[in-house]
Amino acid sequence: MFTKRTVSTLAALVALGASSSAMAETFSFGEKAQQAKAMVVFQAGEQASADLSRLDKLSNNQISNALNAAKFEGKSKQVVEIFAPAGINTQRLLVVGLGDASTLDAGQVNHVGASINAKLAKAEAANVQIFTQGISDNTSNANFAAELAHGINLRAYKFDKYLSKKKPSEKNYNFSVAKPELATAAYEQLEAIESGVFLARDLTSEVPTEMNPAHFAAAAKELKDLGVKIKILKPKQIKKLGMGALHAVGRGSSEGSRLIVAHWKGSDDAPIALVGKGITFDSGGYNVKTGSSIANMKSDMAGAAAVLGTVKAMALQKAPVNVVAVMGMAANMVSESSYAPGDVLMTAEGKSVEILNTDAEGRLVLADSLWYARKHYSPKVMVDVATLTGSKIRAIGNRYTAVFSEDDELVSQLTNSGKIVDEKLWRLPLAYGDLLKSPIADLKNAGYGGPGATTAAMFLKEFTGDTKWAHLDIAGNALIKTDKGLTQSGGTGHGVRLLSHWILNTQVK
Ligand code: BES
Ligand code: MN
Ligand code: ZN
């Protein structure tokens, strides 16, 4: 039997002064089933699996009778829970429908795992037996089991630092699989990605007073132990390098801005640059946010969290890839020293920007961060991730991420990865650049009305030179209010799985 304990993000959390919220379930993969107080068995379509038939026999057909009564047909998302079935020493048995399993991709299997975890959340059983012998997704039995474990753990995570009542105790899941070593190896890679997701969630869920640019920098430094090179520029250096836009956005808060670089150099290829928007709180500045959405603005650093989490995922699995994350960090606050509407800022790129709206701050920190990534790392491709616009949410909602790029191949690679891990992308146009003309500066930071997600993307494009680039607007994807799918309420870590999949599948030969 192969046992694997999940990597906890405890080290990072110590730096934040937090207790671990990344709860680790334990997983083991073996050839045989084990005795357990909760059991899970699958049916892909109408044909019962061998394990299900065997259990049914033991129960003297009680299981099939229950399934018939529930009109269970093995369809995807059908679940029947049977308590204390006769002849089987278990308190509950979940029979889970998969539909046509051979068409399931990783993200769909993760969702099956998540729903199992959600169903069993209140069950007292410490040990859970999952019968996966003979079941394969569109790749293999080993991957099916590993992706199930991944989905279970993603859903099990809860940011419970501020709750006096913590989540119920951890569970041990045992999977019966044909080839335990293969399942264990497959899960190891997913476990690294999980750990990156958990870091991103921790950072996103943390409250704004405890997660300013300096706190975020401290969390980034924790990755040094994994062999990640960390560089942190403070306001003075930011100003000295001419990054006047990044500098200005942080001026209204006492910590000021930071530019953080986290570099995992696992190969000698030209690097992939991931650039993240890191607004640790977005009050809107003098264009102060008046609606209730201001309460979600602790999550305005989710782009930075996603790119840092991705670097962690690569470092933990020692991936043979060269990835550098550049994060533009600031708290967009109101004070006497804040930047003001009407200001003209100078970016490091040499383009001046008239400020029409201090709430369009993300593009300002990204402008200088994109410049820095290009200038200092000559990346072969750049992808930025940002909770950039409310306009994106109005256009396509929170079940899709908007992707902007002129490179069709890059869009199709990212879209494909998004489909597989179920972080879906939808392409929006790069156009309407004329709306950013200013009479007093080279650009203005906001158009009047119009297609806001697109004009924001056009603004960013001004700072990408001739580097291949895509922009992901994850507004609405970063924080959820109620438990759903792979995530309990709180930060989602959105982007880590997408970027990890994209990097590992396009860069590793
Ligand atoms: N951080 C917000 C965008 C946002 C809104 C993210 C809601 C997640 C949920 C961004 O800084 C912002 O305020 N954008 C403005 C830009 C406008 C002033 C041009 C927007 O989209 O309204
Ligand atoms: Mn804003
Ligand atoms: Zn913002």
Coordinates of C-alpha atoms and ligand atoms in Angstrom, one line a residue:
M1 CA 0.0 0.0 0.0
F2 CA 1.3 3.5 -0.8
T3 CA 0.5 6.2 1.5
K4 CA 0.9 9.9 0.8
R5 CA 0.4 12.7 3.2
T6 CA -0.6 16.0 1.6
V7 CA 1.9 18.8 1.9
S8 CA 0.6 21.5 4.2
T9 CA 1.2 25.2 3.7
L10 CA 2.0 25.5 7.4
A11 CA 5.4 27.2 6.7
A12 CA 3.8 29.9 4.7
L13 CA 1.1 30.4 7.3
V14 CA 3.5 30.7 10.2
A15 CA 4.8 33.8 8.4
L16 CA 1.3 35.1 8.3
G17 CA 0.8 34.3 12.0
A18 CA -2.0 32.0 11.0
S19 CA -2.9 28.5 11.9
S20 CA -3.0 26.0 9.1
S21 CA -6.3 26.2 7.2
A22 CA -5.1 23.9 4.5
M23 CA -6.4 20.8 6.1
A24 CA -4.8 17.6 4.9
E25 CA -6.9 14.6 4.2
T26 CA -4.7 11.5 3.8
F27 CA -4.8 9.3 0.8
S28 CA -3.6 5.8 0.2
F29 CA -3.7 3.8 -3.0
G30 CA -3.7 0.0 -2.8
E31 CA -4.9 -3.0 -4.7
K32 CA -7.3 -4.2 -2.1
A33 CA -10.2 -2.5 -0.4
Q34 CA -10.1 -1.9 3.3
Q35 CA -12.7 -2.1 6.0
A36 CA -14.3 1.4 6.5
K37 CA -17.2 3.1 8.1
A38 CA -18.0 4.9 4.8
M39 CA -17.6 3.4 1.3
V40 CA -17.9 4.8 -2.2
V41 CA -18.6 2.8 -5.2
F42 CA -19.2 3.9 -8.8
Q43 CA -21.4 3.0 -11.7
A44 CA -20.6 4.3 -15.2
G45 CA -23.8 4.2 -17.1
E46 CA -26.3 1.4 -16.7
Q47 CA -23.8 -1.4 -16.1
A48 CA -22.9 -1.9 -12.4
S49 CA -19.2 -2.1 -11.7
A50 CA -17.7 -5.4 -10.4
D51 CA -17.3 -4.0 -7.0
L52 CA -20.9 -2.7 -6.9
S53 CA -22.2 -6.2 -8.0
R54 CA -20.1 -7.9 -5.3
L55 CA -21.4 -5.5 -2.6
D56 CA -24.9 -6.0 -3.8
K57 CA -24.6 -9.7 -3.5
L58 CA -23.2 -9.4 0.1
S59 CA -26.2 -7.2 0.9
N60 CA -28.6 -9.7 -0.5
N61 CA -29.7 -7.2 -3.2
Q62 CA -30.6 -4.5 -0.7
I63 CA -28.3 -2.1 -2.6
S64 CA -29.9 -2.8 -6.1
N65 CA -33.3 -2.5 -4.5
A66 CA -32.4 0.9 -3.1
L67 CA -30.9 2.0 -6.4
N68 CA -34.1 1.0 -8.2
A69 CA -36.3 2.8 -5.7
A70 CA -34.1 5.9 -6.2
K71 CA -34.3 5.5 -10.0
F72 CA -30.6 5.4 -10.2
E73 CA -29.2 4.9 -13.7
G74 CA -25.6 5.6 -13.2
K75 CA -25.9 9.0 -14.8
S76 CA -23.4 11.7 -14.2
K77 CA -24.1 13.5 -10.9
Q78 CA -26.5 10.9 -9.6
V79 CA -25.7 9.9 -6.0
V80 CA -27.5 7.5 -3.8
E81 CA -26.6 7.2 -0.1
I82 CA -27.5 4.0 1.6
F83 CA -27.1 3.7 5.3
A84 CA -26.0 0.5 7.1
P85 CA -26.5 -1.9 4.2
A86 CA -27.1 -5.4 5.3
G87 CA -24.1 -7.8 5.1
I88 CA -21.5 -5.0 4.8
N89 CA -19.8 -3.7 7.8
T90 CA -20.1 0.0 7.0
Q91 CA -22.3 2.9 8.2
R92 CA -22.9 4.4 4.8
L93 CA -22.4 3.5 1.2
L94 CA -22.4 6.2 -1.6
V95 CA -23.2 4.9 -5.0
V96 CA -22.0 7.5 -7.5
G97 CA -23.0 7.7 -11.1
L98 CA -20.4 8.7 -13.7
G99 CA -22.3 8.5 -17.0
D100 CA -19.8 7.6 -19.7
A101 CA -16.6 7.5 -17.6
S102 CA -14.3 7.2 -20.7
T103 CA -15.2 10.8 -21.7
L104 CA -14.5 12.3 -18.3
D105 CA -11.6 14.8 -18.2
A106 CA -9.6 15.7 -15.1
G107 CA -11.8 18.7 -14.0
Q108 CA -14.9 16.6 -14.1
V109 CA -13.4 13.9 -12.0
N110 CA -12.2 16.5 -9.5
H111 CA -15.9 17.6 -9.3
V112 CA -16.9 14.0 -8.5
G113 CA -14.3 13.9 -5.8
A114 CA -15.5 17.3 -4.4
S115 CA -19.1 16.1 -4.3
I116 CA -18.0 12.9 -2.4
N117 CA -16.1 15.1 0.1
A118 CA -19.1 17.4 0.5
K119 CA -21.5 14.5 1.0
L120 CA -19.2 12.9 3.6
A121 CA -18.3 16.1 5.4
K122 CA -20.6 15.4 8.3
A123 CA -20.0 11.7 8.4
E124 CA -18.1 10.6 11.5
A125 CA -16.2 7.9 9.6
A126 CA -12.5 8.5 9.9
N127 CA -11.7 6.0 7.1
V128 CA -13.3 6.0 3.7
Q129 CA -12.9 3.2 1.2
I130 CA -13.3 4.2 -2.4
F131 CA -13.7 1.4 -4.9
T132 CA -12.1 2.5 -8.1
Q133 CA -10.9 -0.9 -9.6
G134 CA -11.9 -1.1 -13.2
I135 CA -13.0 2.6 -13.5
S136 CA -11.0 4.8 -15.9
D137 CA -11.6 8.4 -17.0
N138 CA -10.4 9.5 -20.4
T139 CA -6.8 8.6 -19.4
S140 CA -6.4 5.7 -17.0
N141 CA -7.5 4.1 -13.7
A142 CA -4.5 5.6 -11.9
N143 CA -5.4 9.1 -13.1
F144 CA -9.0 8.6 -12.2
A145 CA -8.1 7.7 -8.6
A146 CA -5.5 10.5 -8.3
E147 CA -7.9 13.2 -9.8
L148 CA -10.6 12.0 -7.3
A149 CA -8.2 12.5 -4.4
H150 CA -7.3 15.9 -5.8
G151 CA -11.0 16.9 -6.0
I152 CA -11.6 15.6 -2.5
N153 CA -8.7 17.6 -1.0
L154 CA -9.5 20.8 -3.0
R155 CA -13.0 20.7 -1.5
A156 CA -11.9 19.7 2.0
Y157 CA -9.8 22.9 2.4
K158 CA -11.4 25.5 4.5
F159 CA -10.1 28.9 5.6
D160 CA -11.1 28.5 9.2
K161 CA -8.5 30.7 10.9
Y162 CA -11.1 33.1 12.3
L163 CA -13.8 30.5 13.3
S164 CA -13.9 29.4 16.9
K165 CA -15.4 26.1 15.6
K166 CA -13.0 24.4 13.2
K167 CA -14.0 22.0 10.5
P168 CA -14.5 18.3 11.5
S169 CA -11.5 16.1 11.8
E170 CA -9.6 14.8 8.8
K171 CA -10.4 11.6 7.0
N172 CA -8.3 8.9 5.5
Y173 CA -9.3 7.8 2.1
N174 CA -8.2 4.5 0.7
F175 CA -8.5 3.9 -3.0
S176 CA -8.5 0.4 -4.5
V177 CA -6.7 0.7 -7.8
A178 CA -5.0 -1.6 -10.3
K179 CA -1.6 0.0 -10.1
P180 CA -1.0 1.7 -6.8
E181 CA 2.5 3.1 -7.8
L182 CA 1.0 4.8 -10.8
A183 CA -1.8 6.3 -8.8
T184 CA 0.6 7.5 -6.2
A185 CA 2.9 9.1 -8.7
A186 CA 0.0 10.8 -10.5
Y187 CA -1.3 12.1 -7.2
E188 CA 2.2 13.5 -6.2
Q189 CA 2.1 16.0 -9.1
L190 CA -1.5 17.0 -8.3
E191 CA -0.6 17.4 -4.6
A192 CA 2.0 20.0 -5.6
I193 CA -0.6 21.8 -7.5
E194 CA -3.0 21.6 -4.6
S195 CA -0.4 23.1 -2.4
G196 CA -0.1 26.0 -4.8
V197 CA -3.9 26.4 -4.8
F198 CA -4.0 26.4 -1.0
L199 CA -1.4 29.1 -0.8
A200 CA -3.4 31.2 -3.3
R201 CA -6.5 30.6 -1.2
D202 CA -4.8 31.5 2.1
L203 CA -3.5 34.7 0.7
T204 CA -6.8 35.6 -1.0
S205 CA -9.0 34.8 2.0
E206 CA -6.8 36.6 4.5
V207 CA -8.3 39.9 5.8
P208 CA -6.9 43.2 4.4
T209 CA -5.3 44.4 7.6
E210 CA -3.3 41.2 7.8
M211 CA -2.5 41.0 4.2
N212 CA -0.8 44.2 3.0
P213 CA 2.1 44.3 0.5
A214 CA 4.6 43.6 3.2
H215 CA 2.7 40.6 4.5
F216 CA 2.4 39.2 1.0
A217 CA 6.2 39.7 0.5
A218 CA 6.8 37.7 3.7
A219 CA 4.6 34.9 2.4
A220 CA 6.5 34.9 -0.9
K221 CA 9.9 34.6 1.0
E222 CA 8.7 31.3 2.4
L223 CA 9.2 29.8 -1.0
K224 CA 12.9 30.2 -0.7
D225 CA 13.1 26.9 1.1
L226 CA 11.9 25.2 -2.1
G227 CA 14.7 26.8 -4.2
V228 CA 12.6 29.7 -5.5
K229 CA 14.6 32.9 -5.9
I230 CA 12.7 35.8 -4.3
K231 CA 13.3 39.5 -5.0
I232 CA 11.4 42.3 -3.3
L233 CA 11.6 45.9 -4.4
K234 CA 10.4 48.5 -1.9
P235 CA 8.9 52.0 -2.8
K236 CA 12.2 53.7 -3.0
Q237 CA 13.6 51.2 -5.5
I238 CA 10.4 51.2 -7.4
K239 CA 10.5 54.9 -7.8
K240 CA 14.2 54.8 -8.7
L241 CA 13.5 52.4 -11.5
G242 CA 10.9 54.8 -12.9
M243 CA 7.9 52.6 -12.1
G244 CA 5.8 55.7 -11.3
A245 CA 2.4 54.0 -11.8
L246 CA 3.1 51.1 -9.4
H247 CA 4.6 53.6 -7.0
A248 CA 1.6 56.0 -7.1
V249 CA -1.1 53.4 -6.4
G250 CA 0.6 52.4 -3.1
R251 CA 1.2 56.0 -2.0
G252 CA -2.0 56.2 0.0
S253 CA -1.1 53.5 2.4
S254 CA 1.7 53.5 4.9
E255 CA 3.4 50.3 3.6
G256 CA 3.6 51.7 0.1
S257 CA 4.0 49.4 -3.0
R258 CA 6.1 46.4 -3.5
L259 CA 7.3 44.6 -6.7
I260 CA 7.8 41.0 -5.9
V261 CA 9.6 38.4 -8.1
A262 CA 9.4 34.7 -7.5
H263 CA 11.6 32.7 -9.9
W264 CA 11.6 28.9 -10.3
K265 CA 14.4 28.1 -12.7
G266 CA 13.9 24.4 -13.4
S267 CA 15.3 24.6 -16.9
D268 CA 17.6 26.7 -19.1
D269 CA 14.8 27.7 -21.5
A270 CA 13.8 31.3 -21.8
P271 CA 11.4 32.0 -19.0
I272 CA 7.6 32.1 -19.0
A273 CA 6.6 35.2 -17.1
L274 CA 3.4 35.2 -15.0
V275 CA 2.4 38.7 -14.0
G276 CA -0.1 39.2 -11.2
K277 CA -2.3 42.1 -10.0
G278 CA -1.7 42.4 -6.3
I279 CA -4.0 45.0 -4.8
T280 CA -4.3 43.9 -1.2
F281 CA -7.3 46.1 -0.7
D282 CA -9.1 48.2 -3.4
S283 CA -11.1 50.9 -1.8
G284 CA -11.2 52.6 -5.1
G285 CA -9.1 55.5 -3.8
Y286 CA -10.6 58.9 -4.2
N287 CA -13.1 57.4 -6.6
V288 CA -14.1 55.5 -3.6
K289 CA -16.2 52.4 -4.1
T290 CA -19.7 53.1 -2.8
G291 CA -21.5 49.8 -3.4
S292 CA -21.4 46.7 -1.3
S293 CA -18.7 45.1 -3.6
I294 CA -16.1 47.0 -1.6
A295 CA -16.4 44.2 1.0
N296 CA -14.9 41.7 -1.5
M297 CA -11.9 43.8 -2.3
K298 CA -9.5 42.0 0.0
S299 CA -9.4 39.5 -2.9
D300 CA -8.1 42.1 -5.4
M301 CA -4.6 40.5 -5.0
A302 CA -5.9 37.1 -6.3
G303 CA -4.0 37.4 -9.5
A304 CA -0.7 37.8 -7.6
A305 CA -1.8 34.9 -5.3
A306 CA -2.4 32.7 -8.4
V307 CA 0.9 33.4 -10.0
L308 CA 2.8 32.8 -6.7
G309 CA 0.8 29.7 -6.1
T310 CA 1.7 28.4 -9.6
V311 CA 5.4 29.0 -8.9
K312 CA 5.0 27.1 -5.7
A313 CA 3.4 24.2 -7.5
M314 CA 6.2 24.1 -10.0
A315 CA 8.9 24.2 -7.3
L316 CA 7.3 21.6 -5.2
Q317 CA 7.4 19.1 -8.0
K318 CA 10.8 20.3 -9.3
A319 CA 9.2 20.8 -12.7
P320 CA 11.8 21.2 -15.5
V321 CA 10.4 24.6 -16.5
N322 CA 11.6 28.2 -16.1
V323 CA 8.8 30.3 -14.6
V324 CA 9.1 33.7 -13.1
A325 CA 6.2 35.4 -11.3
V326 CA 6.2 39.2 -11.1
M327 CA 3.7 40.7 -8.7
G328 CA 2.8 44.4 -8.5
M329 CA 1.6 44.9 -5.0
A330 CA -0.2 47.9 -3.4
A331 CA -3.1 48.8 -1.2
N332 CA -5.4 51.3 -3.0
M333 CA -6.3 53.5 -0.1
V334 CA -7.6 57.0 0.6
S335 CA -5.3 59.4 2.4
E336 CA -3.6 62.8 2.0
S337 CA -0.8 61.1 0.1
S338 CA -2.9 59.1 -2.2
Y339 CA -2.8 59.7 -5.9
A340 CA -5.7 61.8 -7.2
P341 CA -7.9 62.0 -10.2
G342 CA -6.3 64.4 -12.6
D343 CA -2.8 63.3 -11.8
V344 CA -0.4 62.4 -14.6
L345 CA 1.9 59.5 -13.8
M346 CA 5.0 58.4 -15.6
T347 CA 5.4 54.6 -16.2
A348 CA 8.8 52.9 -16.6
E349 CA 7.9 52.2 -20.2
G350 CA 8.1 56.0 -20.7
K351 CA 4.4 56.4 -21.4
S352 CA 2.6 59.0 -19.4
V353 CA -0.9 58.3 -18.0
E354 CA -3.6 60.7 -17.1
I355 CA -5.7 59.4 -14.1
L356 CA -9.4 59.8 -14.8
N357 CA -10.3 57.3 -12.1
T358 CA -8.3 56.1 -9.2
D359 CA -10.4 52.9 -9.1
A360 CA -8.8 51.8 -12.4
E361 CA -5.6 51.0 -10.4
G362 CA -5.0 47.4 -11.4
R363 CA -3.8 48.3 -14.9
L364 CA -1.4 50.9 -13.4
V365 CA 0.4 48.3 -11.2
L366 CA 0.3 45.8 -14.0
A367 CA 1.8 48.3 -16.6
D368 CA 5.0 48.6 -14.6
S369 CA 5.0 44.9 -13.7
L370 CA 4.7 43.9 -17.3
W371 CA 7.5 46.3 -18.2
Y372 CA 9.7 44.8 -15.4
A373 CA 9.1 41.2 -16.5
R374 CA 10.1 42.1 -20.0
K375 CA 13.0 44.2 -19.2
H376 CA 14.6 42.0 -16.6
Y377 CA 13.7 38.5 -17.8
S378 CA 13.2 38.6 -21.6
P379 CA 10.4 36.0 -21.4
K380 CA 9.3 33.9 -24.3
V381 CA 5.7 34.5 -23.3
M382 CA 3.9 36.5 -20.6
V383 CA 0.5 35.8 -19.1
D384 CA -0.9 38.3 -16.6
V385 CA -3.7 37.4 -14.2
A386 CA -5.9 40.1 -12.6
T387 CA -9.2 40.8 -10.9
L388 CA -9.3 43.7 -13.3
T389 CA -12.8 44.8 -14.2
G390 CA -16.4 44.8 -13.1
S391 CA -17.1 45.0 -16.8
K392 CA -15.8 41.5 -17.3
I393 CA -18.3 40.2 -14.7
R394 CA -21.1 42.0 -16.4
A395 CA -20.1 40.6 -19.8
I396 CA -19.5 36.9 -19.0
G397 CA -20.1 36.4 -15.3
N398 CA -18.1 34.4 -12.9
R399 CA -18.2 30.9 -14.5
Y400 CA -15.7 32.0 -17.1
T401 CA -12.4 33.9 -17.1
A402 CA -11.9 36.4 -19.9
V403 CA -8.8 35.9 -22.1
F404 CA -7.3 38.6 -24.3
S405 CA -4.5 38.0 -26.7
E406 CA -3.5 38.5 -30.3
D407 CA -1.8 35.1 -30.4
D408 CA -4.4 32.5 -31.5
E409 CA -2.2 29.6 -30.6
L410 CA -1.6 30.9 -27.0
V411 CA -5.4 31.5 -26.6
S412 CA -6.1 28.0 -27.8
Q413 CA -3.5 26.4 -25.5
L414 CA -4.8 28.3 -22.5
T415 CA -8.4 27.6 -23.4
N416 CA -7.7 23.9 -23.8
S417 CA -6.0 23.7 -20.4
G418 CA -8.9 25.7 -18.9
K419 CA -11.4 23.1 -20.3
I420 CA -9.4 20.2 -18.9
V421 CA -9.1 21.6 -15.4
D422 CA -12.5 23.2 -15.5
E423 CA -11.4 26.8 -15.2
K424 CA -13.0 27.8 -18.4
L425 CA -11.9 30.7 -20.6
W426 CA -13.8 32.9 -23.0
R427 CA -12.0 35.1 -25.5
L428 CA -12.9 38.8 -25.7
P429 CA -11.5 41.3 -28.3
L430 CA -8.6 43.6 -28.0
A431 CA -9.9 46.7 -29.6
Y432 CA -11.2 50.2 -28.9
G433 CA -7.8 51.5 -28.2
D434 CA -8.9 55.0 -29.3
L435 CA -11.0 55.3 -26.2
L436 CA -7.8 55.6 -24.1
K437 CA -6.6 58.8 -25.8
S438 CA -5.9 61.7 -23.5
P439 CA -5.4 65.4 -24.4
I440 CA -2.8 65.8 -21.7
A441 CA -0.9 62.5 -21.6
D442 CA 0.0 59.5 -23.8
L443 CA -2.9 57.5 -22.3
K444 CA -5.7 57.8 -19.9
N445 CA -6.4 55.1 -17.4
A446 CA -10.1 54.7 -18.0
G447 CA -12.5 55.2 -20.9
Y448 CA -16.0 56.6 -20.4
G449 CA -18.4 53.6 -20.2
G450 CA -17.8 51.4 -23.2
P451 CA -16.3 47.9 -23.1
G452 CA -14.4 48.3 -19.9
A453 CA -12.8 44.8 -19.8
T454 CA -11.5 45.4 -23.3
T455 CA -10.2 48.9 -22.8
A456 CA -8.4 47.7 -19.6
A457 CA -6.8 45.0 -21.7
M458 CA -5.9 47.5 -24.4
F459 CA -4.2 49.6 -21.7
L460 CA -2.1 46.6 -20.6
K461 CA -1.1 45.9 -24.2
E462 CA 0.7 49.2 -24.3
F463 CA 3.2 47.7 -21.9
T464 CA 3.9 44.4 -23.5
G465 CA 6.2 45.5 -26.3
D466 CA 6.6 42.7 -28.8
T467 CA 6.5 39.9 -26.3
K468 CA 3.9 37.2 -26.8
W469 CA 1.2 37.9 -24.2
A470 CA -2.2 37.0 -22.9
H471 CA -4.2 38.7 -20.2
L472 CA -6.6 36.8 -18.0
D473 CA -9.3 38.9 -16.3
I474 CA -10.4 36.8 -13.2
A475 CA -12.7 39.3 -11.7
G476 CA -15.6 37.4 -10.1
N477 CA -13.6 34.1 -10.1
A478 CA -11.4 34.7 -7.1
L479 CA -13.8 34.7 -4.1
I480 CA -17.0 32.8 -3.5
K481 CA -19.7 33.3 -0.9
T482 CA -21.1 29.8 -0.6
D483 CA -19.6 26.4 -0.9
K484 CA -19.6 25.3 -4.5
G485 CA -17.8 22.7 -6.6
L486 CA -14.1 22.4 -5.7
T487 CA -14.2 25.2 -3.1
Q488 CA -15.8 26.1 0.2
S489 CA -16.7 29.7 0.6
G490 CA -13.6 32.0 0.4
G491 CA -10.7 32.4 -1.9
T492 CA -10.8 29.9 -4.8
G493 CA -7.1 29.9 -5.9
H494 CA -8.5 30.3 -9.4
G495 CA -5.8 30.3 -12.0
V496 CA -3.3 28.0 -10.3
R497 CA -4.6 24.8 -11.8
L498 CA -5.1 26.4 -15.2
L499 CA -1.6 27.9 -15.3
S500 CA 0.1 24.7 -13.9
H501 CA -1.6 22.6 -16.5
W502 CA -0.7 25.0 -19.3
I503 CA 2.9 25.2 -18.3
L504 CA 3.4 21.4 -17.7
N505 CA 1.6 20.5 -20.9
T506 CA 3.2 23.0 -23.3
Q507 CA 6.7 23.3 -21.9
V508 CA 7.7 19.9 -20.7
K509 CA 8.7 17.7 -23.7
Ligands
BES1 N1 -10.8 45.5 -8.6 C1 -11.7 46.1 -9.4 C2 -12.5 45.2 -10.3 C3 -13.4 44.2 -9.7 C4 -14.7 44.5 -9.4 C5 -12.9 42.9 -9.3 C6 -15.5 43.5 -8.8 C7 -13.7 42.0 -8.7 C8 -15.0 42.3 -8.5 C9 -11.0 47.1 -10.3 O1 -9.9 47.7 -9.7 C10 -12.0 48.2 -10.6 O2 -12.4 48.9 -9.7 N2 -12.3 48.4 -11.9 C11 -13.2 49.4 -12.3 C12 -12.6 50.2 -13.4 C13 -13.3 51.4 -13.9 C14 -13.2 52.4 -12.8 C15 -12.7 51.9 -15.1 C16 -14.5 48.7 -12.8 O3 -14.4 47.7 -13.4 O4 -15.5 49.2 -12.4
MN2 MN -10.3 49.4 -8.6
ZN3 ZN -8.9 46.7 -8.3

